[in-house]
Coordinates of C-alpha atoms in Angstrom, one line a residue:
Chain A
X1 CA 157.3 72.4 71.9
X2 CA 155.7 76.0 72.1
X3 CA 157.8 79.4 71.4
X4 CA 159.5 80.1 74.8
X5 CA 159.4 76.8 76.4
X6 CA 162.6 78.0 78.7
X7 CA 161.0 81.4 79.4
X8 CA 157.5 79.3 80.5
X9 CA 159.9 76.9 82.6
X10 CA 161.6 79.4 84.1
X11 CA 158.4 81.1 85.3
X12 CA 156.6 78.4 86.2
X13 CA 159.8 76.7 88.2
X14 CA 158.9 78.0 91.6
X15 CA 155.5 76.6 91.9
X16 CA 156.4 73.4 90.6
X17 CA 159.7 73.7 92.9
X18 CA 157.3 73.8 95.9
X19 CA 155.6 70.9 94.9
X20 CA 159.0 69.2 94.6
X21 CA 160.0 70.0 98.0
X22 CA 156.8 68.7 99.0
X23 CA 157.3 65.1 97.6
X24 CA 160.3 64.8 98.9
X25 CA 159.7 65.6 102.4
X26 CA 156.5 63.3 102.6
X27 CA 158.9 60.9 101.1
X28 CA 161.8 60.7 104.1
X29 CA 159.5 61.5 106.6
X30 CA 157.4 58.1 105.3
X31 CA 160.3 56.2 105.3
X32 CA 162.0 56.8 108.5
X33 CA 158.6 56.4 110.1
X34 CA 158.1 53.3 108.3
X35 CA 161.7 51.4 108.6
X36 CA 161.9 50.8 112.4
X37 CA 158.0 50.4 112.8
X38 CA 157.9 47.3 110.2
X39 CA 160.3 46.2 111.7
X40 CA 159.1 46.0 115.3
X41 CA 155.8 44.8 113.6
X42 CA 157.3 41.9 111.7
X43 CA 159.3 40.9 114.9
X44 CA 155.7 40.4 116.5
X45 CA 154.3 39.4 113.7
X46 CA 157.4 36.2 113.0
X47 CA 158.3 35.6 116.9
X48 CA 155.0 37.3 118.7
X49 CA 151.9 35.8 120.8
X50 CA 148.7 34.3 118.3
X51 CA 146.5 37.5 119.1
X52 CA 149.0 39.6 117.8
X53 CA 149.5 37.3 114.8
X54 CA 145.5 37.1 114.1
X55 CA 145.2 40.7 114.0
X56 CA 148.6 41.2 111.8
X57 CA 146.9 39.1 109.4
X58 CA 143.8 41.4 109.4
X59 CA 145.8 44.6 109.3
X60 CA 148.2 43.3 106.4
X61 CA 145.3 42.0 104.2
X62 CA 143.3 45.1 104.7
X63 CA 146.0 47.6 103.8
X64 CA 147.6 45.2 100.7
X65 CA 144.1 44.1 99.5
X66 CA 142.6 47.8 98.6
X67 CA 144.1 50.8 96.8
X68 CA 145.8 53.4 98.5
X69 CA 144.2 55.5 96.7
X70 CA 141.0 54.5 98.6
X71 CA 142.6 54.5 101.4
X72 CA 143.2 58.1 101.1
X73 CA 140.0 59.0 100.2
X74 CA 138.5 57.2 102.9
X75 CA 140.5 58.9 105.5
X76 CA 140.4 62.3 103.8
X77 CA 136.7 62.4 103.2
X78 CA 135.7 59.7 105.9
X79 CA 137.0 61.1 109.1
X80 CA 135.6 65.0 109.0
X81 CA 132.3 62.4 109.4
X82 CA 132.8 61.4 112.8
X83 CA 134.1 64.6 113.6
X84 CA 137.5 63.9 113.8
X85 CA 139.2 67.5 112.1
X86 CA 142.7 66.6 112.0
X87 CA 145.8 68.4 110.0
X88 CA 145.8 67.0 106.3
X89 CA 149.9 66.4 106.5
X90 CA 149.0 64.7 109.8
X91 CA 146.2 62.1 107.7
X92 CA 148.0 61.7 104.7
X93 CA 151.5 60.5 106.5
X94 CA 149.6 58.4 108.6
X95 CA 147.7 56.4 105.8
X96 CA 151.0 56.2 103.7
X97 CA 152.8 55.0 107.0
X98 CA 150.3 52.0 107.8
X99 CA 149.8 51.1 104.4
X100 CA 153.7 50.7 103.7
X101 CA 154.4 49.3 106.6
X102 CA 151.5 46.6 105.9
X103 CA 154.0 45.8 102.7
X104 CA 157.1 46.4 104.3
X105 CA 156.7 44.1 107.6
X106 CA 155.6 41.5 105.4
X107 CA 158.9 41.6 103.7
X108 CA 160.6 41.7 107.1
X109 CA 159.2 39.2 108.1
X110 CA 160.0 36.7 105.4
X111 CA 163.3 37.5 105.8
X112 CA 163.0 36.8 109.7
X113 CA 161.2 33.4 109.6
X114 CA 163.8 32.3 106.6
X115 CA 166.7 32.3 109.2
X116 CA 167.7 29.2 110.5
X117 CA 166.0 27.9 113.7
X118 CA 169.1 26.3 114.8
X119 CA 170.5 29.4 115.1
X120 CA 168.2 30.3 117.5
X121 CA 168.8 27.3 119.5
X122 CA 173.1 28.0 118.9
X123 CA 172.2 31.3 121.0
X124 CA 170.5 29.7 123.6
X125 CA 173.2 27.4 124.1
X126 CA 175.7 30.6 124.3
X127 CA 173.5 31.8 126.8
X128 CA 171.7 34.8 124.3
X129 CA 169.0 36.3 125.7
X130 CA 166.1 36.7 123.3
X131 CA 166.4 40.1 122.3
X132 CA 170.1 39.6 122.0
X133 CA 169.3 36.9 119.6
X134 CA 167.1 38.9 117.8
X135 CA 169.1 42.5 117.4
X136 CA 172.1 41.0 117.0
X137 CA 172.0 37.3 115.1
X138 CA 168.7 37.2 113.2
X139 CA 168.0 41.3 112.4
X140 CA 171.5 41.7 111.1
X141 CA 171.2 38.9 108.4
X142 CA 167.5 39.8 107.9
X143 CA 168.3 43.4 106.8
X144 CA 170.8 42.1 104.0
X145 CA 168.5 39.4 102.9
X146 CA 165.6 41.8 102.7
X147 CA 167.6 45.1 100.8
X148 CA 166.4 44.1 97.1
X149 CA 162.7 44.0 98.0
X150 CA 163.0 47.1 100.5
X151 CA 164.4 49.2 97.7
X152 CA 162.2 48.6 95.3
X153 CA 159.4 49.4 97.8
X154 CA 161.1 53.0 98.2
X155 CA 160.6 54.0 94.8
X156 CA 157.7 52.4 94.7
X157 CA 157.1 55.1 97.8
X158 CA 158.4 57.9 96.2
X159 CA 156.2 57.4 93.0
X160 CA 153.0 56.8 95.3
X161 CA 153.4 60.1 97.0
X162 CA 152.1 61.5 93.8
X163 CA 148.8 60.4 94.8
X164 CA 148.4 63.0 97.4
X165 CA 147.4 65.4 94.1
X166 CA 144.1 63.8 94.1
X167 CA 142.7 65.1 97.3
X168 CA 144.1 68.4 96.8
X169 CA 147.8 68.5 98.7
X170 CA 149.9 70.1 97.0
X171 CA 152.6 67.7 95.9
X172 CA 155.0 67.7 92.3
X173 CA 152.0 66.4 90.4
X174 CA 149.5 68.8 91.8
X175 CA 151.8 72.0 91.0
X176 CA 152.1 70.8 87.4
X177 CA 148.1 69.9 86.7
X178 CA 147.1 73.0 87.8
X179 CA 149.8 74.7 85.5
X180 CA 148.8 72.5 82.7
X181 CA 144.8 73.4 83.2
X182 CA 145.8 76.8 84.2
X183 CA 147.8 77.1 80.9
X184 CA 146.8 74.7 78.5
X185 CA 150.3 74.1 78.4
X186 CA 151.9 70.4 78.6
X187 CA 154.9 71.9 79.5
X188 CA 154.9 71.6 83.2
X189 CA 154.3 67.8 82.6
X190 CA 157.2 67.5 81.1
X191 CA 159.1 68.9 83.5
X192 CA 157.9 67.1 86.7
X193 CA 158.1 63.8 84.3
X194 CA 161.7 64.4 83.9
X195 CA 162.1 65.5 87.9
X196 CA 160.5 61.9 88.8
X197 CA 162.8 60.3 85.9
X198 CA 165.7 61.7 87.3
X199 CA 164.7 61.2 91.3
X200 CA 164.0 57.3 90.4
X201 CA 166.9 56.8 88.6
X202 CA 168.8 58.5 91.5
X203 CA 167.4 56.3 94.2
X204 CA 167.7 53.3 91.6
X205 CA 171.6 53.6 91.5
X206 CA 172.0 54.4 94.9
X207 CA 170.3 51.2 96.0
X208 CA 172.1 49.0 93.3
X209 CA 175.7 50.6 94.7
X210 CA 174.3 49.8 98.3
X211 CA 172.9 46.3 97.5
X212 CA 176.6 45.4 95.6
X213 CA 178.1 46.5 99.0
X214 CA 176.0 44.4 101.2
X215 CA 175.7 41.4 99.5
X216 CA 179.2 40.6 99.6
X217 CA 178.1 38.0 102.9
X218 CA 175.3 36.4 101.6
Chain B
X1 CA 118.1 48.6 109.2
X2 CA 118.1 52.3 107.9
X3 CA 121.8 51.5 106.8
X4 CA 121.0 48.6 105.2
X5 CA 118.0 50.1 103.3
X6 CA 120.1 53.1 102.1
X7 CA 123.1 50.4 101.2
X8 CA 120.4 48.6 99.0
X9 CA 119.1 52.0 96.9
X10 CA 123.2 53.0 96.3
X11 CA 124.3 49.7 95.5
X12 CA 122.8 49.6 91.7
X13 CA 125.3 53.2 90.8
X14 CA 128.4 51.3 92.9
X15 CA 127.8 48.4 91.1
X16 CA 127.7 50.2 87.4
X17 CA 131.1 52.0 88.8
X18 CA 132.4 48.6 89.5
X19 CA 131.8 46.9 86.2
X20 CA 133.3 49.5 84.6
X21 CA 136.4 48.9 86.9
X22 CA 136.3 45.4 85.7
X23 CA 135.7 46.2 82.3
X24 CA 139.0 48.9 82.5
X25 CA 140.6 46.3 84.5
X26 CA 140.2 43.4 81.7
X27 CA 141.3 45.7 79.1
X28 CA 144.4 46.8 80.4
X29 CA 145.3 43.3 81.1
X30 CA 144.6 41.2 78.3
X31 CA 147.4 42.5 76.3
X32 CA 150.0 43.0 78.8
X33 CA 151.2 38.9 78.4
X34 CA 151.4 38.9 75.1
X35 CA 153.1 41.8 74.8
X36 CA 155.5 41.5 77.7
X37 CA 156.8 38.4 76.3
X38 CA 157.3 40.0 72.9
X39 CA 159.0 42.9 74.1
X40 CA 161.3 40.6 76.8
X41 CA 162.6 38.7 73.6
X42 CA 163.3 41.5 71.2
X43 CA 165.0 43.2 74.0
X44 CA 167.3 40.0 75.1
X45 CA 167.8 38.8 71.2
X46 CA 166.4 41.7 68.7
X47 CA 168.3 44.0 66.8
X48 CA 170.3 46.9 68.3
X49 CA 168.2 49.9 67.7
X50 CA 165.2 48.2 69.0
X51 CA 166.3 47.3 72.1
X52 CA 167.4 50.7 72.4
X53 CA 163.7 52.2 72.2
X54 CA 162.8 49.6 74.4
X55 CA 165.0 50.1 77.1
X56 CA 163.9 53.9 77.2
X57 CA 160.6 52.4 77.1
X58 CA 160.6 50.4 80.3
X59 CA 163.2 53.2 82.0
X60 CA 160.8 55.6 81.4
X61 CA 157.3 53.9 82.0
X62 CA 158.6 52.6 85.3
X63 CA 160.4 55.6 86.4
X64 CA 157.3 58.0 86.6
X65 CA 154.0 57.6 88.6
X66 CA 150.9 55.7 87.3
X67 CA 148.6 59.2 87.9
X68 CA 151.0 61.4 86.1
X69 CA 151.3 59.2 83.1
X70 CA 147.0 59.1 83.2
X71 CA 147.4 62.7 83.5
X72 CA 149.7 63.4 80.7
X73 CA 147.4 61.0 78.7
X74 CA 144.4 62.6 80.1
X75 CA 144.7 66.9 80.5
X76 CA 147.9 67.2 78.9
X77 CA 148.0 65.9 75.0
X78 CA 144.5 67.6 74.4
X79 CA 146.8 70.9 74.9
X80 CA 149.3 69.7 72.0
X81 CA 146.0 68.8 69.7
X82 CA 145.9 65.0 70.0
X83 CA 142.5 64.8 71.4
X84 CA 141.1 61.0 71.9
X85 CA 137.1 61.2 72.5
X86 CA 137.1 58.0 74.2
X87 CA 138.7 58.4 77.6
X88 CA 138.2 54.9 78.2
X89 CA 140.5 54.0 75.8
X90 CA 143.1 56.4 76.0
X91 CA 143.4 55.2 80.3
X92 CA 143.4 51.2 79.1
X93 CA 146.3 52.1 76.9
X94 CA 148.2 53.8 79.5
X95 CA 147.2 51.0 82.2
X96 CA 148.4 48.4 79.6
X97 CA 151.7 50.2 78.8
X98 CA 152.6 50.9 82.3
X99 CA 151.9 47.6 83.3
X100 CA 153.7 45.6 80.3
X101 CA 156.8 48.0 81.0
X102 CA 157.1 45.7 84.1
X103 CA 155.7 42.9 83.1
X104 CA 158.5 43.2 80.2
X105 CA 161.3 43.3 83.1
X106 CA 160.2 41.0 84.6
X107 CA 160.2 38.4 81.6
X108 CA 163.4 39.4 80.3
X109 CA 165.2 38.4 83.5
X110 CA 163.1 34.8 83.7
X111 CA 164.2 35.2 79.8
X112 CA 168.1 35.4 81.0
X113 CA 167.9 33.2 83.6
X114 CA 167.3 30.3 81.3
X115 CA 171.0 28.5 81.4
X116 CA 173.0 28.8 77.6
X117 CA 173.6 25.8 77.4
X118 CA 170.1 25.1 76.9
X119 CA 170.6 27.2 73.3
X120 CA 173.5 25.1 72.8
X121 CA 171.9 21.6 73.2
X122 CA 168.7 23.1 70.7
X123 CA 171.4 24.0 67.5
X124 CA 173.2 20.6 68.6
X125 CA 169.6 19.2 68.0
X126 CA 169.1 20.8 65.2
X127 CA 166.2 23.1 65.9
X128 CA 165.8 26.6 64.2
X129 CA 166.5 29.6 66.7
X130 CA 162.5 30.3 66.4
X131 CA 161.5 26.7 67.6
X132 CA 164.5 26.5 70.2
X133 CA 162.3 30.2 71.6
X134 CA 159.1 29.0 71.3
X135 CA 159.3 25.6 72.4
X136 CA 161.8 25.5 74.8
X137 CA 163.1 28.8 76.3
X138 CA 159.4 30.4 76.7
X139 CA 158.0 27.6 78.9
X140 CA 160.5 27.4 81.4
X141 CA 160.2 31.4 81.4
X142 CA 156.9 31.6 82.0
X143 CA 157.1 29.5 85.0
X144 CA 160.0 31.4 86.5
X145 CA 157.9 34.7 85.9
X146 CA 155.0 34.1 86.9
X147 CA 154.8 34.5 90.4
X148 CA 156.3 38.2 90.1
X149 CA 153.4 38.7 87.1
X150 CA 150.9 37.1 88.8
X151 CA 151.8 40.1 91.8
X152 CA 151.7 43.0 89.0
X153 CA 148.4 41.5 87.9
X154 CA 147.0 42.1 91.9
X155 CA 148.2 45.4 91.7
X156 CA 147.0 46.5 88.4
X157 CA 143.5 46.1 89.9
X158 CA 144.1 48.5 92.8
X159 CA 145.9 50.9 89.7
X160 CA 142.2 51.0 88.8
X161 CA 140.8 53.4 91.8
X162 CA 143.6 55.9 89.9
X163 CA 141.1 55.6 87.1
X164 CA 138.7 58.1 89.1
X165 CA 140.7 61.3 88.2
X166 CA 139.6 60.9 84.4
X167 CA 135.4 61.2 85.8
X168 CA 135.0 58.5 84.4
X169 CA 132.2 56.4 86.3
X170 CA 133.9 53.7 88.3
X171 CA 134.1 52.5 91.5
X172 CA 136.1 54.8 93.1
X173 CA 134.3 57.9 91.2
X174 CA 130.9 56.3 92.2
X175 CA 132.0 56.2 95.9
X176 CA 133.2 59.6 95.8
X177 CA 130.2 61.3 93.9
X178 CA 127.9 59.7 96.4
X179 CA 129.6 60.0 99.6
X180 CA 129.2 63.6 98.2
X181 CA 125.9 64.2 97.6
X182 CA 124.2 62.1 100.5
X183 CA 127.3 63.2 103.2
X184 CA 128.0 59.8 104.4
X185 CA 130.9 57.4 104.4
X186 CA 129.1 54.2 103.5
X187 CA 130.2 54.5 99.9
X188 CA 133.8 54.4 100.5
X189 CA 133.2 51.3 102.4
X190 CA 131.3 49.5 100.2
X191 CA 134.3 50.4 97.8
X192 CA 137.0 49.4 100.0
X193 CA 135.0 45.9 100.4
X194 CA 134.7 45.1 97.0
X195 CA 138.5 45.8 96.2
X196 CA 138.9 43.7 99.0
X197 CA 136.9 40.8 97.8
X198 CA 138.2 41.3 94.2
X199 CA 141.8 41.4 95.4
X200 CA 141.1 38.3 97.4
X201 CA 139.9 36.4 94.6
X202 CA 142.4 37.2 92.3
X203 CA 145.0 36.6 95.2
X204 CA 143.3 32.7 95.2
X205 CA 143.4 32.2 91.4
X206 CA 146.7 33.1 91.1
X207 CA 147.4 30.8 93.9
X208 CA 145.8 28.1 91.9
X209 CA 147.8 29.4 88.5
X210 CA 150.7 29.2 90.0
X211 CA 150.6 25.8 91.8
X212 CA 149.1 24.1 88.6
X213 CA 152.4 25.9 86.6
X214 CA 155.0 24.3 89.3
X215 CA 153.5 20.8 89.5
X216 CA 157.0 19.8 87.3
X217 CA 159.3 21.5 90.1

């Protein structure tokens, strides 16, 4: 590495910090959105009426079966065409939000279709209603089934919110490119490589503690 | 019929973009098998220091984002004087790594999940510990990994629109230069379509793969 790599880091650490912060935020606030609304949408998807089903099946192979790096773009640069202005946060959380929730609900529902059907028909016969059934027999053992899959979707997430660099948010990654070709440094790579090293194996051992704890009843 | 006519005189340039999308794309995943299944049995059965380097391997490659490993690759060595001409190259290596990184995870566990006393019955038998790998322990792996593989595969090609922040020429790049210079959305489109049909095709080979693979189950 260069003379004063600290002294460059040090400098450079607010910018980059930014970035981080960035990241982060898009990160939680794509998840909590994501969660609840995969799961309503698998519950439709599994238990729903056929319309609902024929267009899940659109939705879900449209948003699994192209990039989402395309997807971006084609919101980004698409929209402003039809003369729909709207807030680039706004945009960028909503394409991350329907495309997750296109893989997300698809794991959700695997889980919910996997349960039993005779326990469907045990809580009619203890007089259940439907969403009774669903909230508090089949969701219950659904979320435990599904925990693996879902975590490795989140960091999956968290390392996909790096492609918000490309149409010119600025995330982690776009803080440290414009360092780097600012610079002709590599330093600031290193240091965001390290910050997503360190974030994914933080999320990675969190979810392996939580997945120990839960899978105690499966 | 305008649109139509204006699809027809951009579809030669998206069509040059999407070869070399293919072309990336069979690059990056020619080696990835091979390689995986190497890598899986050092790590499960090689010496020490090895699967030391190759634990920090896959830790790190699947840790950090696609894009900022491309980058790295990209912008960044140039500045440390490695500088690669052929950009081409240099983004099928990192494709290939990134993707045999999980490819390698995934074979080690199929690798694991192979019951001892499988290696037991072999030494019984009198095979060498090469022959019990090769003919024995790597078939049944194969088929217990590759439905997960066969997934990485699907999403190596969408990987490829990443290939677009190198200018090099592909799909994605086409779509966006363009959607640029004419001011109209139909590029993207067309783009999005023929991930879509490429995705879909892959989706129904590997369907066919993998029910030829478990016809034994």
């Amino acid at each position: 590495m260069a003379a004063g790599f600290w002294d460059y880091i040090v400098e450079s650490m607010p910018s980059i910090l930014e970035g981080l912060v960035y990241s982060v935020k898009l990160f939680f606030l794509v998840g909590i959105i994501t969660l609840p609304l995969s799961m309503l949408v698998a519950v439709a998807a599994a238990r729903g009426p056929k319309w609902f089903k024929g267009i899940y099946k659109v939705y879900s192979w449209l948003f699994q079966g192209s990039p989402l790096m395309l997807q971006l773009y084609l919101a980004y640069y698409g929209l402003p065409f039809f003369d729909v202005i709207l807030p680039v946060d706004f945009v960028v959380i909503t394409v991350f939000v329907l495309c997750f929730t296109a893989y997300q609900s698809e794991i959700f529902r695997g889980g919910i279709i996997s349960t039993d059907i005779g326990q469907y028909e045990a809580c009619q016969v203890l007089g259940m209603t439907k969403v009774q059934t669903m909230l508090r027999v089949v969701i219950p053992q659904t979320v435990r089934k599904v925990l693996p899959s879902t975590c490795s979707q989140a960091i999956v997430l968290f390392k996909d919110t790096s492609l918000v660099a490309t149409i010119g948010v600025g995330d982690l990654l776009r803080s440290a490119r414009a360092l780097v070709i600012r610079d002709l440094r590599i330093d600031a790579f290193v240091v965001v490589l390290v910050i997503y090293l360190i974030i994914s194996s933080i999320l990675v051992a969190i979810f392996n503690k939580m997945e120990k704890k839960y899978s105690i009843y499966v | 019929m305008e649109l139509f006519n204006y699809i027809l005189t951009i579809m030669p340039m998206m069509l040059t973009g999407l070869v070399t999308t293919l072309h990336m794309y069979f690059w990056s995943a020619i080696f990835v098998i091979p390689l995986a299944i190497f890598f899986a049995f050092l790590k499960v059965s090689g010496p020490r220091p090895i699967r030391w380097i190759l634990n920090v391997y896959t830790w790190a490659w699947r840790g950090t984002p696609l894009l900022l490993q491309l980058m790295v690759a990209i912008f960044g060595l140039p500045t440390i004087g490695i500088n690669i001409s052929n950009k081409f190259a240099v983004a099928a290596v990192v494709f290939c790594l990134n993707n045999t990184a999980y490819v390698t995870e995934i074979m080690r566990s199929a690798i694991e999940s192979v019951d001892k006393g499988q290696y037991e019955a072999c030494q019984v038998l009198g095979f060498s510990r090469v022959w019990t790998i090769l003919r024995v322990i790597i078939p049944q792996s194969i088929r217990i990994a590759l439905p997960p593989t066969c997934s990485m595969m699907i999403n190596l090609i969408k990987d490829m629109a990443l290939v677009n922040i190198i200018s090099l020429m592909d799909l994605t790049r086409s779509a966006y230069i363009i959607s640029n210079r004419d001011s109209t959305i139909s590029p993207y489109v067309i783009a999005f379509i023929m991930f879509l049909l490429i995705t879909s095709v892959l989706i129904k080979l590997f369907g066919v793969l993998e029910k030829r693979a478990m016809r034994y189950d």
